[in-house]
Amino acid sequence: MKGLAPLVPDTFSSLKWRDTIMFEIPPHGDQPLIRVFDNSDELQKATGHRVCHGYFDAKENLIVATADSVAHEIGHFKDFRSGRMKVVGEIDDPQERIEARLRNEIVAILFSYAKCGQGGATLKHEVKFLDWIRYLANREDHSLLQRKIESLKFSEIQDLAEWLTLSTQSWFDRLQFIFRSYLTDEQFVLTYHASSKG
Ligand SMILES: [Zn+2]
């Protein structure tokens, strides 16, 4: 249970953790420890966090996820490790914060889709976003949009997410609308500092 204490609310004992964890993937080298839960109810019971998928905690080098969202959280981990993930907690400008949150989340969604196909999109806004990006590909002649998502390198996924989430794009309002429930999650805003939750 080393390194876990800061995440566990006082009311939960380590025994409680062991009872609810579905399984653990031990880390190799500098990769994160991955704790996988049956479902988001189990995850929330154990961590006390109300989160969509789980989260990647950069400080603890820990991924907590449901079985169907491991790829999404690994996307956040890879983004962080590349040095390109935006640290939302350090951004004061509200517009820039939205851009950064959308950028980070879209990197994870695209990575998960590239690895797991439609099965990697578990939440309503993810499915809507993937539908929308196919629609956009028919209208916008951007080279990365014209490629199959599964053929993109990770850095290209990051490039695409950064281009899509520029607030100067004509579709920025549309993106905010698709992600409105994600963007209004207060808990996320409050806890998004050293770690990437969502
Ligand atoms: Zn996420």
Short mmCIF file of N, CA, C and O and ligand atoms in Angstrom, two decimals, residues 53 72 76 105 198, ligand 1:
data_model
loop_
_atom_site.label_atom_id
_atom_site.label_comp_id
_atom_site.label_asym_id
_atom_site.label_seq_id
_atom_site.Cartn_x
_atom_site.Cartn_y
_atom_site.Cartn_z
N HIS A 53 -13.75 8.26 -15.05
CA HIS A 53 -13.10 7.01 -15.45
C HIS A 53 -12.21 6.43 -14.40
O HIS A 53 -11.87 5.27 -14.45
N HIS A 72 -7.66 4.89 -21.39
CA HIS A 72 -7.85 6.34 -21.27
C HIS A 72 -6.84 6.92 -20.26
O HIS A 72 -6.18 7.93 -20.54
N HIS A 76 -3.47 9.60 -20.41
CA HIS A 76 -3.07 10.74 -19.56
C HIS A 76 -1.62 10.57 -19.08
O HIS A 76 -0.85 11.52 -19.05
N GLU A 105 -8.02 16.13 -22.11
CA GLU A 105 -9.02 15.07 -22.15
C GLU A 105 -9.10 14.46 -23.55
O GLU A 105 -9.23 13.25 -23.69
N GLY A 198 -10.00 12.33 -14.11
CA GLY A 198 -11.06 12.41 -15.11
C GLY A 198 -10.97 11.27 -16.02
O GLY A 198 -10.60 11.18 -17.09
ZN ZN B 1 -9.56 11.81 -18.72
#
